[in-house]
mmCIF file of C-alpha atoms in Angstrom:
data_model
loop_
_atom_site.group_PDB
_atom_site.id
_atom_site.type_symbol
_atom_site.label_atom_id
_atom_site.label_comp_id
_atom_site.label_asym_id
_atom_site.label_seq_id
_atom_site.Cartn_x
_atom_site.Cartn_y
_atom_site.Cartn_z
ATOM 1 C CA UNK A 1355 295.324 110.250 -1.514
ATOM 2 C CA UNK A 1356 295.204 113.581 -2.871
ATOM 3 C CA UNK A 1357 293.376 116.423 -1.106
ATOM 4 C CA UNK A 1358 291.347 117.056 -4.124
ATOM 5 C CA UNK A 1359 289.924 113.256 -4.244
ATOM 6 C CA UNK A 1360 289.356 113.236 -0.752
ATOM 7 C CA UNK A 1361 287.512 116.343 -0.741
ATOM 8 C CA UNK A 1362 285.329 114.871 -3.946
ATOM 9 C CA UNK A 1363 284.445 111.703 -1.820
ATOM 10 C CA UNK A 1364 282.804 114.215 0.699
ATOM 11 C CA UNK A 1365 279.428 114.871 -0.504
ATOM 12 C CA UNK A 1366 276.983 115.173 2.563
ATOM 13 C CA UNK A 1367 275.355 118.277 3.896
ATOM 14 C CA UNK A 1368 275.811 117.561 7.477
ATOM 15 C CA UNK A 1369 273.350 119.446 9.782
ATOM 16 C CA UNK A 1370 273.926 119.870 13.525
ATOM 17 C CA UNK A 1371 271.517 119.267 15.964
ATOM 18 C CA UNK A 1372 272.243 120.281 19.808
ATOM 19 C CA UNK A 1373 270.425 117.996 22.054
ATOM 20 C CA UNK A 1374 269.982 120.524 24.856
ATOM 21 C CA UNK A 1375 266.512 119.329 25.540
ATOM 22 C CA UNK A 1376 265.209 122.646 24.502
ATOM 23 C CA UNK A 1377 265.164 125.086 21.641
ATOM 24 C CA UNK A 1378 268.314 127.121 22.794
ATOM 25 C CA UNK A 1379 270.200 127.510 19.468
ATOM 26 C CA UNK A 1380 268.546 124.817 17.551
ATOM 27 C CA UNK A 1381 267.077 125.197 14.166
ATOM 28 C CA UNK A 1382 263.501 125.349 14.952
ATOM 29 C CA UNK A 1383 262.452 124.453 11.478
ATOM 30 C CA UNK A 1384 264.801 121.468 10.925
ATOM 31 C CA UNK A 1385 262.365 118.766 9.794
ATOM 32 C CA UNK A 1386 261.428 121.016 7.073
ATOM 33 C CA UNK A 1387 265.075 122.198 6.161
ATOM 34 C CA UNK A 1388 265.974 118.373 5.993
ATOM 35 C CA UNK A 1389 263.037 117.496 3.962
ATOM 36 C CA UNK A 1390 263.746 120.567 1.469
ATOM 37 C CA UNK A 1391 267.302 119.782 1.011
ATOM 38 C CA UNK A 1392 266.357 116.019 0.270
ATOM 39 C CA UNK A 1393 263.878 117.003 -2.253
ATOM 40 C CA UNK A 1394 266.787 118.814 -3.920
ATOM 41 C CA UNK A 1395 268.516 115.572 -4.305
ATOM 42 C CA UNK A 1396 271.171 116.429 -1.672
ATOM 43 C CA UNK A 1397 272.575 113.936 0.759
ATOM 44 C CA UNK A 1398 271.562 114.947 4.054
ATOM 45 C CA UNK A 1399 272.765 113.722 7.434
ATOM 46 C CA UNK A 1400 271.397 115.326 10.848
ATOM 47 C CA UNK A 1401 274.091 114.813 13.806
ATOM 48 C CA UNK A 1402 274.502 115.531 17.543
ATOM 49 C CA UNK A 1403 278.083 115.305 18.985
ATOM 50 C CA UNK A 1404 276.842 115.085 22.268
ATOM 51 C CA UNK A 1405 277.567 111.284 22.945
ATOM 52 C CA UNK A 1406 280.195 110.679 20.272
ATOM 53 C CA UNK A 1407 283.734 109.841 20.736
ATOM 54 C CA UNK A 1408 286.202 112.284 19.239
ATOM 55 C CA UNK A 1409 287.033 109.994 16.464
ATOM 56 C CA UNK A 1410 283.444 109.408 15.293
ATOM 57 C CA UNK A 1411 282.908 113.096 15.101
ATOM 58 C CA UNK A 1412 286.080 113.477 13.019
ATOM 59 C CA UNK A 1413 284.897 110.611 10.813
ATOM 60 C CA UNK A 1414 281.329 112.326 10.169
ATOM 61 C CA UNK A 1415 283.125 115.606 9.133
ATOM 62 C CA UNK A 1416 285.381 113.779 6.946
ATOM 63 C CA UNK A 1417 282.416 113.162 4.661
ATOM 64 C CA UNK A 1418 280.963 116.350 4.944
ATOM 65 C CA UNK A 1419 280.876 119.060 2.149
ATOM 66 C CA UNK A 1420 278.712 121.398 3.827
ATOM 67 C CA UNK A 1421 278.385 121.989 7.510
ATOM 68 C CA UNK A 1422 275.301 123.947 8.706
ATOM 69 C CA UNK A 1423 275.376 124.569 12.244
ATOM 70 C CA UNK A 1424 273.869 126.898 14.881
ATOM 71 C CA UNK A 1425 276.618 128.823 16.810
ATOM 72 C CA UNK A 1426 278.396 126.369 19.362
ATOM 73 C CA UNK A 1427 281.423 124.303 20.067
ATOM 74 C CA UNK A 1428 280.643 121.724 17.547
ATOM 75 C CA UNK A 1429 281.592 124.101 14.772
ATOM 76 C CA UNK A 1430 285.097 123.207 16.046
ATOM 77 C CA UNK A 1431 284.917 120.097 14.229
ATOM 78 C CA UNK A 1432 285.467 122.281 11.144
ATOM 79 C CA UNK A 1433 288.905 121.591 11.144
ATOM 80 C CA UNK A 1434 288.334 118.106 9.805
ATOM 81 C CA UNK A 1435 286.107 118.560 6.827
ATOM 82 C CA UNK A 1436 288.175 118.150 3.786
ATOM 83 C CA UNK A 1437 289.644 121.034 1.551
ATOM 84 C CA UNK A 1438 287.028 123.513 0.055
ATOM 85 C CA UNK A 1439 284.458 122.356 2.319
ATOM 86 C CA UNK A 1440 281.905 125.078 3.405
ATOM 87 C CA UNK A 1441 280.670 125.903 6.956
ATOM 88 C CA UNK A 1442 277.420 127.575 7.262
ATOM 89 C CA UNK A 1443 277.110 129.273 10.765
ATOM 90 C CA UNK A 1444 273.597 130.413 11.895
ATOM 91 C CA UNK A 1445 273.506 133.334 14.216
ATOM 92 C CA UNK A 1446 270.768 134.132 16.458
ATOM 93 C CA UNK A 1447 269.665 137.619 16.949
ATOM 94 C CA UNK A 1448 272.606 139.732 18.462
ATOM 95 C CA UNK A 1449 275.057 137.050 18.247
ATOM 96 C CA UNK A 1450 277.640 137.664 15.875
ATOM 97 C CA UNK A 1451 280.966 136.418 16.924
ATOM 98 C CA UNK A 1452 282.752 134.621 14.158
ATOM 99 C CA UNK A 1453 285.856 132.765 15.755
ATOM 100 C CA UNK A 1454 284.744 129.785 13.925
ATOM 101 C CA UNK A 1455 284.909 131.617 10.651
ATOM 102 C CA UNK A 1456 288.619 132.300 11.283
ATOM 103 C CA UNK A 1457 288.949 128.520 12.083
ATOM 104 C CA UNK A 1458 287.362 127.520 8.610
ATOM 105 C CA UNK A 1459 289.406 129.776 6.738
ATOM 106 C CA UNK A 1460 292.607 129.046 8.339
ATOM 107 C CA UNK A 1461 291.878 125.427 7.522
ATOM 108 C CA UNK A 1462 291.139 125.815 4.072
ATOM 109 C CA UNK A 1463 287.387 125.988 4.235
ATOM 110 C CA UNK A 1464 284.786 128.480 3.031
ATOM 111 C CA UNK A 1465 282.724 130.279 5.936
ATOM 112 C CA UNK A 1466 279.120 131.407 5.110
ATOM 113 C CA UNK A 1467 277.578 133.330 7.930
ATOM 114 C CA UNK A 1468 273.724 133.526 8.167
ATOM 115 C CA UNK A 1469 272.122 136.554 10.482
ATOM 116 C CA UNK A 1470 268.526 136.591 10.777
ATOM 117 C CA UNK A 1471 267.086 139.193 8.436
ATOM 118 C CA UNK A 1472 264.421 140.130 11.042
ATOM 119 C CA UNK A 1473 267.068 141.202 13.309
ATOM 120 C CA UNK A 1474 268.166 144.111 11.046
ATOM 121 C CA UNK A 1475 271.614 145.016 10.349
ATOM 122 C CA UNK A 1476 273.845 142.991 12.558
ATOM 123 C CA UNK A 1477 276.004 146.034 13.130
ATOM 124 C CA UNK A 1478 274.021 149.192 12.638
ATOM 125 C CA UNK A 1479 270.422 148.154 13.911
ATOM 126 C CA UNK A 1480 269.209 148.541 17.601
ATOM 127 C CA UNK A 1481 268.470 145.403 19.493
ATOM 128 C CA UNK A 1482 265.917 144.519 22.189
ATOM 129 C CA UNK A 1483 266.925 141.920 24.686
ATOM 130 C CA UNK A 1484 265.086 141.546 28.053
ATOM 131 C CA UNK A 1485 263.419 144.823 27.677
ATOM 132 C CA UNK A 1486 266.718 146.660 27.242
ATOM 133 C CA UNK A 1487 267.345 148.491 23.898
ATOM 134 C CA UNK A 1488 271.285 148.133 22.745
ATOM 135 C CA UNK A 1489 272.029 150.513 20.079
ATOM 136 C CA UNK A 1490 273.829 148.000 18.026
ATOM 137 C CA UNK A 1491 274.789 144.140 18.138
ATOM 138 C CA UNK A 1492 278.692 145.148 19.059
ATOM 139 C CA UNK A 1493 277.039 147.069 22.308
ATOM 140 C CA UNK A 1494 275.077 143.706 22.810
ATOM 141 C CA UNK A 1495 278.396 141.899 22.570
ATOM 142 C CA UNK A 1496 279.908 143.984 25.244
ATOM 143 C CA UNK A 1497 277.255 143.172 27.713
ATOM 144 C CA UNK A 1498 277.385 139.454 29.243
ATOM 145 C CA UNK A 1499 273.699 139.361 29.764
ATOM 146 C CA UNK A 1500 272.814 140.669 26.418
ATOM 147 C CA UNK A 1501 275.572 138.515 24.727
ATOM 148 C CA UNK A 1502 274.481 135.250 26.741
ATOM 149 C CA UNK A 1503 270.659 135.640 26.129
ATOM 150 C CA UNK A 1504 271.324 136.308 22.260
ATOM 151 C CA UNK A 1505 273.599 133.390 22.067
ATOM 152 C CA UNK A 1506 271.173 131.008 23.582
ATOM 153 C CA UNK A 1507 268.327 132.045 21.399
ATOM 154 C CA UNK A 1508 266.705 129.408 18.873
ATOM 155 C CA UNK A 1509 267.729 130.043 15.240
ATOM 156 C CA UNK A 1510 264.924 130.811 12.978
ATOM 157 C CA UNK A 1511 266.376 129.841 9.597
ATOM 158 C CA UNK A 1512 263.487 128.511 7.293
ATOM 159 C CA UNK A 1513 263.815 125.845 4.568
ATOM 160 C CA UNK A 1514 263.914 128.341 1.709
ATOM 161 C CA UNK A 1515 266.758 130.225 3.417
ATOM 162 C CA UNK A 1516 268.517 127.097 4.226
ATOM 163 C CA UNK A 1517 268.502 125.797 0.582
ATOM 164 C CA UNK A 1518 269.715 128.986 -1.053
ATOM 165 C CA UNK A 1519 272.564 128.629 1.349
ATOM 166 C CA UNK A 1520 273.401 124.946 0.508
ATOM 167 C CA UNK A 1521 273.351 126.141 -3.155
ATOM 168 C CA UNK A 1522 275.579 128.742 -2.668
ATOM 169 C CA UNK A 1523 277.723 126.714 -0.551
ATOM 170 C CA UNK A 1524 278.013 124.203 -3.196
ATOM 171 C CA UNK A 1525 278.780 126.592 -5.896
ATOM 172 C CA UNK A 1526 281.596 127.909 -3.724
ATOM 173 C CA UNK A 1527 282.867 124.538 -3.200
ATOM 174 C CA UNK A 1528 282.776 123.439 -6.665
ATOM 175 C CA UNK A 1529 284.690 126.431 -7.986
ATOM 176 C CA UNK A 1530 287.328 125.727 -5.383
ATOM 177 C CA UNK A 1531 287.712 122.105 -6.249
ATOM 178 C CA UNK A 1532 287.949 122.989 -9.934
ATOM 179 C CA UNK A 1533 290.885 125.437 -8.963
ATOM 180 C CA UNK A 1534 292.577 122.786 -7.158
ATOM 181 C CA UNK A 1535 292.185 120.483 -9.926
ATOM 182 C CA UNK A 1536 293.661 122.720 -12.634
ATOM 183 C CA UNK A 1537 296.207 120.350 -14.428
ATOM 184 C CA UNK A 1538 299.685 122.030 -14.508
ATOM 185 C CA UNK A 1539 300.556 124.076 -17.660
ATOM 186 C CA UNK A 1540 302.589 121.414 -19.422
ATOM 187 C CA UNK A 1541 302.976 121.060 -23.158
ATOM 188 C CA UNK A 1542 299.939 119.619 -24.291
ATOM 189 C CA UNK A 1543 301.803 116.802 -25.543
ATOM 190 C CA UNK A 1544 303.023 115.412 -22.320
ATOM 191 C CA UNK A 1545 299.845 115.584 -20.607
ATOM 192 C CA UNK A 1546 297.796 112.499 -19.954
ATOM 193 C CA UNK A 1547 294.106 111.864 -19.512
ATOM 194 C CA UNK A 1548 294.742 110.284 -16.209
ATOM 195 C CA UNK A 1549 297.222 113.009 -14.818
ATOM 196 C CA UNK A 1550 294.374 114.937 -12.874
ATOM 197 C CA UNK A 1551 290.953 114.935 -12.178
ATOM 198 C CA UNK A 1552 288.271 117.280 -13.018
ATOM 199 C CA UNK A 1553 285.403 117.615 -10.412
ATOM 200 C CA UNK A 1554 282.941 119.797 -12.261
ATOM 201 C CA UNK A 1555 281.012 116.851 -13.832
ATOM 202 C CA UNK A 1556 280.129 115.703 -10.369
ATOM 203 C CA UNK A 1557 279.589 119.472 -9.448
ATOM 204 C CA UNK A 1558 277.320 120.181 -12.389
ATOM 205 C CA UNK A 1559 274.452 117.630 -11.121
ATOM 206 C CA UNK A 1560 273.763 119.733 -7.802
ATOM 207 C CA UNK A 1561 271.369 122.615 -7.669
#
């Protein structure tokens, strides 16, 4: 099965829920996000990897077109998303480490980070954590106390922001699939209608 055809069959927006027993690094508006994405006719699956075997986790990701997740080890499963898939990493205030972005890009996916706009610019804005003021997120990253506190904060992504990210992610994915499906530049007389698959018809039905 070609990479393009495998990718076309992956049509789910997968949302990662961390079963931590509290709000640490979770999406606070998860139910509203799920409801809004489904109302936009998107196929949505919310998963937690905590009790799943490795094979089960890989199987879920093989059906994923867009992976929406707060920062955490679950993003390592990015490697199993089909080509052209999109990873949306949701960062809490003060936490901007993007090594999962490197994993996404190096494995043929797109990376779409989200930073809470209430926190100001992720590099040039001051950040207050535990009654201390840091001149920038970079300074926070250099402090173990600040970095740890920021990393464990809940993610304040709301349903409107999530829908906008999902739309942008699906647009990026469609463009990528279109590029991969472009037929070879052979003479018109030698081309056949079954020699390649154009995924844009499927993509055009998405918001």
